Each structure stands twice: as structure tokens, then as C-alpha cells.
CSV table of C-alpha atoms in Angstrom, one decimal:
chain,number,residue,atom,x,y,z
X,21,MET,CA,17.3,-35.2,0.3
X,22,ILE,CA,15.2,-32.0,0.4
X,23,ASP,CA,13.9,-29.4,2.1
X,24,ILE,CA,10.8,-27.7,2.7
X,25,ASP,CA,9.5,-24.8,3.5
X,26,ASP,CA,7.1,-23.5,6.2
X,27,LEU,CA,3.6,-23.4,4.2
X,28,PHE,CA,4.4,-26.6,2.9
X,29,ALA,CA,4.5,-28.2,6.4
X,30,ARG,CA,1.6,-27.0,7.2
X,31,THR,CA,-0.2,-27.9,4.2
X,32,TYR,CA,0.6,-31.6,4.4
X,33,PHE,CA,2.4,-32.1,7.8
X,34,PRO,CA,-0.1,-30.6,10.1
X,35,ASN,CA,1.0,-31.2,13.7
X,36,GLN,CA,3.6,-33.0,13.3
X,37,ASN,CA,7.1,-32.7,13.2
X,38,PRO,CA,8.2,-32.8,8.8
X,39,ILE,CA,11.8,-33.6,9.8
X,40,GLY,CA,12.4,-37.4,9.1
X,41,GLN,CA,9.5,-37.8,7.2
X,42,ARG,CA,9.5,-39.3,2.9
X,43,ILE,CA,7.4,-38.3,0.4
X,44,HIS,CA,7.5,-39.3,-3.4
X,45,ILE,CA,8.5,-36.2,-6.0
X,46,ALA,CA,6.8,-37.9,-9.3
X,47,GLY,CA,8.4,-35.8,-11.1
X,48,PHE,CA,11.9,-36.8,-10.7
X,49,ASP,CA,10.9,-40.4,-9.6
X,50,VAL,CA,12.2,-40.1,-6.8
X,51,GLU,CA,11.7,-40.5,-3.0
X,52,ALA,CA,12.9,-38.3,-0.7
X,53,GLU,CA,13.9,-37.1,2.8
X,54,ILE,CA,13.0,-33.9,4.2
X,55,VAL,CA,15.7,-32.6,6.0
X,56,GLY,CA,15.1,-28.7,6.7
X,57,VAL,CA,12.5,-26.4,6.8
X,58,VAL,CA,13.0,-23.0,5.6
X,59,GLY,CA,10.7,-19.7,4.9
X,60,HIS,CA,8.4,-19.0,2.0
X,61,ILE,CA,9.5,-17.2,-1.0
X,62,ARG,CA,7.6,-15.4,-2.8
X,63,GLN,CA,8.1,-16.6,-6.3
X,64,TRP,CA,5.5,-14.5,-7.9
X,65,GLY,CA,7.0,-10.5,-6.4
X,66,PRO,CA,7.3,-9.4,-3.5
X,67,GLY,CA,3.5,-8.7,-3.1
X,68,ASN,CA,1.5,-11.9,-1.8
X,69,ASP,CA,1.5,-14.4,-4.2
X,70,PRO,CA,-1.8,-14.8,-6.3
X,71,LYS,CA,-4.4,-17.0,-4.8
X,72,THR,CA,-4.7,-19.4,-7.1
X,73,ALA,CA,-1.2,-20.2,-7.4
X,74,ILE,CA,1.0,-24.1,-6.1
X,75,GLU,CA,2.6,-21.9,-3.0
X,76,ALA,CA,3.8,-24.9,-0.8
X,77,GLN,CA,7.8,-25.1,-2.1
X,78,PHE,CA,10.1,-27.7,-1.7
X,79,PHE,CA,13.8,-27.0,-2.4
X,80,TYR,CA,15.6,-30.3,-5.0
X,81,PRO,CA,19.2,-30.3,-4.9
X,82,PHE,CA,20.5,-29.2,-8.5
X,83,MET,CA,23.3,-31.5,-8.6
X,84,GLN,CA,20.9,-34.6,-8.0
X,85,LEU,CA,18.5,-34.0,-10.2
X,86,PRO,CA,18.5,-36.7,-12.5
X,87,PRO,CA,20.2,-36.1,-15.9
X,88,LYS,CA,16.5,-36.2,-18.3
X,89,LEU,CA,15.2,-33.3,-16.3
X,90,MET,CA,19.2,-31.3,-16.7
X,91,ARG,CA,18.7,-30.0,-19.4
X,92,LEU,CA,14.9,-28.9,-18.7
X,93,VAL,CA,16.1,-26.6,-15.9
X,94,ALA,CA,19.6,-25.6,-16.8
X,95,ASN,CA,17.9,-22.7,-18.7
X,96,GLY,CA,16.5,-21.5,-15.0
X,97,VAL,CA,19.5,-21.3,-13.2
X,98,ALA,CA,20.3,-18.0,-11.5
X,99,VAL,CA,23.1,-17.5,-9.5
X,100,VAL,CA,23.3,-15.1,-6.2
X,101,VAL,CA,26.4,-13.4,-4.8
X,102,ARG,CA,26.0,-11.0,-2.1
X,103,ALA,CA,28.3,-7.9,-1.7
X,104,LYS,CA,29.5,-4.7,0.2
X,105,GLY,CA,28.8,-1.4,-1.7
X,106,ASP,CA,28.1,-1.3,-5.3
X,107,PRO,CA,27.3,-4.5,-7.1
X,108,ALA,CA,28.5,-4.0,-10.3
X,109,SER,CA,32.2,-3.3,-9.0
X,110,ILE,CA,32.3,-7.1,-8.8
X,111,MET,CA,31.0,-8.3,-12.4
X,112,SER,CA,34.5,-8.5,-13.3
X,113,SER,CA,35.9,-10.7,-10.3
X,114,VAL,CA,33.1,-13.2,-10.7
X,115,ARG,CA,33.8,-13.3,-14.2
X,116,ASP,CA,37.3,-14.2,-14.4
X,117,ALA,CA,36.5,-16.8,-11.3
X,118,ALA,CA,33.7,-18.0,-14.1
X,119,ALA,CA,36.8,-18.1,-16.7
X,120,GLU,CA,39.2,-19.7,-14.5
X,121,PHE,CA,36.5,-22.7,-13.5
X,122,ASP,CA,35.2,-23.1,-17.2
X,123,SER,CA,36.6,-21.1,-19.7
X,124,GLY,CA,33.2,-21.4,-22.0
X,125,ALA,CA,31.3,-20.4,-18.9
X,126,VAL,CA,29.0,-16.9,-20.4
X,127,ILE,CA,27.7,-15.0,-17.3
X,128,TYR,CA,24.7,-13.0,-18.7
X,129,ALA,CA,21.5,-11.3,-17.8
X,130,GLU,CA,22.9,-9.5,-14.6
X,131,GLU,CA,20.1,-7.6,-12.8
X,132,THR,CA,20.7,-6.2,-8.9
X,133,MET,CA,18.3,-7.2,-6.2
X,134,HIS,CA,17.1,-3.5,-6.5
X,135,GLY,CA,16.4,-3.6,-10.2
X,136,VAL,CA,15.0,-7.2,-9.8
X,137,ILE,CA,12.3,-5.5,-6.8
X,138,SER,CA,12.2,-2.3,-9.0
X,139,ASN,CA,10.8,-4.5,-12.4
X,140,SER,CA,8.4,-6.7,-11.1
X,141,LEU,CA,6.9,-3.5,-9.2
X,142,ALA,CA,6.8,-1.6,-12.0
X,143,ALA,CA,3.1,-1.5,-13.3
X,144,ARG,CA,1.6,-1.9,-9.7
X,145,ARG,CA,3.6,1.6,-9.3
X,146,LEU,CA,2.4,3.2,-12.4
X,147,ALA,CA,-0.8,2.2,-11.8
X,148,MET,CA,-0.7,3.9,-7.9
X,149,ILE,CA,1.1,7.1,-9.6
X,150,LEU,CA,-2.3,7.7,-11.9
X,151,LEU,CA,-5.0,6.7,-8.9
X,152,SER,CA,-2.4,9.3,-6.3
X,153,VAL,CA,-2.5,11.8,-9.1
X,154,PHE,CA,-6.3,11.2,-9.8
X,155,SER,CA,-6.9,11.2,-6.0
X,156,GLY,CA,-5.1,14.5,-5.7
X,157,ILE,CA,-7.4,16.1,-7.9
X,158,ALA,CA,-10.4,14.5,-6.9
X,159,LEU,CA,-8.9,16.0,-3.6
X,160,VAL,CA,-9.0,19.7,-4.8
X,161,LEU,CA,-12.2,19.4,-6.3
X,162,SER,CA,-14.1,18.7,-3.1
X,163,CYS,CA,-12.0,21.1,-0.8
X,164,VAL,CA,-13.3,23.8,-3.7
X,165,GLY,CA,-16.4,22.5,-3.7
X,166,ILE,CA,-16.9,22.5,0.2
X,167,TYR,CA,-15.4,25.7,0.3
X,168,GLY,CA,-18.1,27.1,-1.7
X,169,VAL,CA,-21.3,25.4,-0.4
X,170,ILE,CA,-20.1,26.2,3.3
X,171,SER,CA,-19.4,29.3,2.8
X,172,TYR,CA,-22.7,30.0,1.1
X,173,LEU,CA,-24.8,28.8,3.9
X,174,VAL,CA,-22.1,31.1,6.2
X,175,GLU,CA,-23.3,34.2,4.6
X,176,GLU,CA,-26.8,32.7,4.2
X,177,ARG,CA,-27.0,33.3,7.8
X,178,THR,CA,-25.6,36.8,7.7
X,179,HIS,CA,-29.1,38.1,8.9
X,180,GLU,CA,-29.4,35.7,11.7
X,181,ILE,CA,-26.1,36.8,12.9
X,182,GLY,CA,-27.0,40.8,12.8
X,183,VAL,CA,-29.8,39.4,15.1
X,184,ARG,CA,-27.8,37.4,17.4
X,185,MET,CA,-25.0,40.8,17.6
X,186,ALA,CA,-27.9,43.4,17.7
X,187,LEU,CA,-29.5,41.7,20.9
X,188,GLY,CA,-25.9,41.1,22.0
X,189,ALA,CA,-23.8,39.0,21.4
X,190,GLU,CA,-20.5,39.3,21.5
X,191,ARG,CA,-18.6,39.0,17.9
X,192,ASP,CA,-15.9,36.1,19.0
X,193,ASP,CA,-19.4,34.2,20.7
X,194,VAL,CA,-20.7,34.2,16.9
X,195,LEU,CA,-17.8,32.4,15.1
X,196,ARG,CA,-17.7,30.1,18.0
X,197,LEU,CA,-21.3,28.8,17.1
X,198,ILE,CA,-20.1,29.4,13.2
X,199,LEU,CA,-17.0,27.3,13.7
X,200,GLY,CA,-19.2,24.6,15.9
X,201,ASP,CA,-21.1,23.7,13.4
X,202,GLY,CA,-18.7,23.4,11.2
X,203,ALA,CA,-17.1,21.1,13.7
X,204,VAL,CA,-20.1,18.6,13.6
X,205,MET,CA,-20.8,18.9,9.5
X,206,VAL,CA,-17.3,17.9,8.9
X,207,ALA,CA,-17.5,15.6,11.9
X,208,LEU,CA,-19.5,14.0,10.4
X,209,GLY,CA,-18.7,13.7,7.3
X,210,ILE,CA,-15.7,12.5,7.9
X,211,GLY,CA,-17.0,9.3,10.3
X,212,ILE,CA,-18.8,8.4,7.1
X,213,GLY,CA,-15.8,8.8,4.6
X,214,VAL,CA,-13.9,6.7,7.2
X,215,PHE,CA,-16.4,3.7,7.3
X,216,LEU,CA,-17.1,3.8,3.4
X,217,THR,CA,-13.3,4.0,2.8
X,218,LEU,CA,-12.4,1.5,5.2
X,219,GLY,CA,-14.8,-1.3,2.8
X,220,LEU,CA,-13.6,0.3,-0.5
X,221,THR,CA,-9.5,-0.4,0.7
X,222,ARG,CA,-9.9,-4.3,0.0
X,223,LEU,CA,-10.2,-3.2,-3.9
X,224,ILE,CA,-6.6,-1.7,-4.1
X,225,SER,CA,-5.2,-4.3,-1.1
X,226,SER,CA,-3.8,-6.6,-4.0
X,227,GLN,CA,-1.6,-3.3,-5.4
X,228,LEU,CA,-0.2,-1.8,-2.7
X,229,TYR,CA,3.3,-2.8,-1.1
X,230,GLY,CA,5.2,-2.0,2.1
X,231,VAL,CA,1.7,0.2,2.8
X,232,THR,CA,-1.6,-1.1,4.5
X,233,PRO,CA,-4.6,-0.1,3.1
X,234,HIS,CA,-5.6,0.9,6.7
X,235,ASP,CA,-2.7,3.6,6.7
X,236,PRO,CA,-3.6,5.9,9.8
X,237,LEU,CA,-0.7,8.5,8.3
X,238,ILE,CA,-3.1,8.7,4.4
X,239,PHE,CA,-6.7,8.9,6.6
X,240,CYS,CA,-5.0,11.7,8.8
X,241,SER,CA,-3.9,13.5,6.3
X,242,ALA,CA,-7.1,13.6,4.5
X,243,GLY,CA,-8.9,13.9,6.9
X,244,PHE,CA,-6.5,16.9,8.8
X,245,ALA,CA,-7.0,18.5,4.6
X,246,LEU,CA,-10.8,18.2,5.1
X,247,VAL,CA,-11.1,19.8,8.1
X,248,ALA,CA,-9.1,23.2,7.7
X,249,VAL,CA,-11.0,24.0,4.7
X,250,VAL,CA,-14.5,23.4,5.9
X,251,MET,CA,-12.8,25.6,9.2
X,252,THR,CA,-11.5,28.2,7.0
X,253,ALA,CA,-14.9,28.7,5.1
X,254,CYS,CA,-16.6,29.3,8.1
X,255,TYR,CA,-14.2,31.6,9.6
X,256,VAL,CA,-14.2,33.8,6.9
X,257,PRO,CA,-17.8,34.8,6.1
X,258,ALA,CA,-18.9,34.4,9.5
X,259,ARG,CA,-15.6,37.3,10.6
X,260,ARG,CA,-16.8,39.2,7.7
X,261,ALA,CA,-20.4,39.3,8.7
X,262,THR,CA,-20.0,39.9,12.8
X,263,GLN,CA,-17.9,43.3,11.2
X,264,VAL,CA,-20.8,44.2,9.4
X,265,ASP,CA,-22.9,46.6,11.8
X,266,PRO,CA,-25.7,44.9,12.8
X,267,LEU,CA,-28.4,47.2,11.1
X,268,VAL,CA,-26.9,46.4,8.0
X,269,ALA,CA,-27.2,42.8,8.6
X,270,LEU,CA,-30.7,43.0,9.6
X,271,ARG,CA,-31.5,44.4,6.4
X,272,TYR,CA,-29.0,41.3,4.6
X,273,GLU,CA,-31.7,39.7,1.7
């Protein structure tokens, strides 16, 4: 008797009930009856299993294994204990129980589930930390560059601002005009950036765990940072220009 996972059932028994069906397990040379269907277990880490891996699984009782296979799988046997509180605090009790059953039994390489998951994500975590650091540096450099360019473009409009104010434009009107132009530029830039990012995030989707490639918080945070930079770059020089005497601004080169 064996259990199969839901992926096995969908793959080999589509649109039918697998319970009661019999399959031949060549490695064990036995005919086994399916008695249950369980959820799929990710054997290659908490992320998605590799596309090239054999994902369909069945579960065979250990004590029913043929004697010739018992030695091959014994080294791969692991015991899982569910504990309340600190798992390390119950290990002495587990060892005592194992010694009562078999004085020669040895328990070694014990790990907490938190440690197992942490170790499986170590390489991925390092890659994401490095990527986050370089992404942060790129964002800072982008903000500095955008601020410099936008500030320069606004300062180049000092003469225009002087003309508008000489013709009777109010300072608030001029500020709204400059900020409106900046808002159009940043909206266009963010729109293009989001479109490109939605496609590029597929390249790193395999490295993510617990976070979707299209996490709205990350997109909103980056967009807000760029909006703040552009609006500041527009406001500061524009406010400075509106405080200059219109006659001076008209002579500005």
C-alpha cells in the first residue's frame, strides 16, 4: 500500500480517482495499491522545484521495504519531532526514549526546521543581499543624476520665468507650471520603467521566496522616491528663480 501526492495523481490519473488503483514499482518489484493522496512536498527547497526534476512522488512504508533495499535507504532516514517551545530543550528526552528502545541507537546531526530552511536559502539570500546593495547604489546614483539634470533644466528657464513674471504671472502660477512639467516627465519615466521592470523581474523570479516578482510595495517605494526627487529638483530652482527680480531674470543667461 502506498500514498501518492496530488501531482502524481494529476499526472498519471487525470480525471479519475486514483484510490484503489494499483501500480508496479519496478525498483521494489512489487504491485502496490494506492490508498491515499497527499499534498506535494518540495524536495529541492522551499522554492519551486526545478522544472527538470521528477516532481511526482509516492510514499512507501519503510518497514515494508524489501530487505535488499533496506540498507540503501537506511542512511537517508530522518525522524521529525513536533515540539512546543524551544526544540533544543527536548533533545535529551528524545535521546533517553531512543536509548530505552535500543541502547545502541545514536541520534546525530539534529537540526531545527528553522535551521533547515535557513540553510537551504543561504545561497539565495546572499545573492539577494548583493543584488539589493547594488540596486540601492543604483537608485541613489539615479536620484542624484535626475536631480542634477532636472535642476539644470529648470535653471535654464530662469529667463522664461522672468518674462512670465514681468507680464504679470504670480509666483504660485509659475511654481505650478514648473512642477506640472516635472510631474509629466516623472510620470512618463515611471510608466516606461514599470513596463520594462515587469518583463525583467522574470529573470530573478527563481531567486525569490515569500515575495512575488511584482511586489507592489517595492514598485511604489521606488516610484515614490523618484517622484520626490523630481519634484524637489523642480521646486528648489523654480522657487529660487521666482524670488529674483524680474528685470534681473530677463537679463539671465
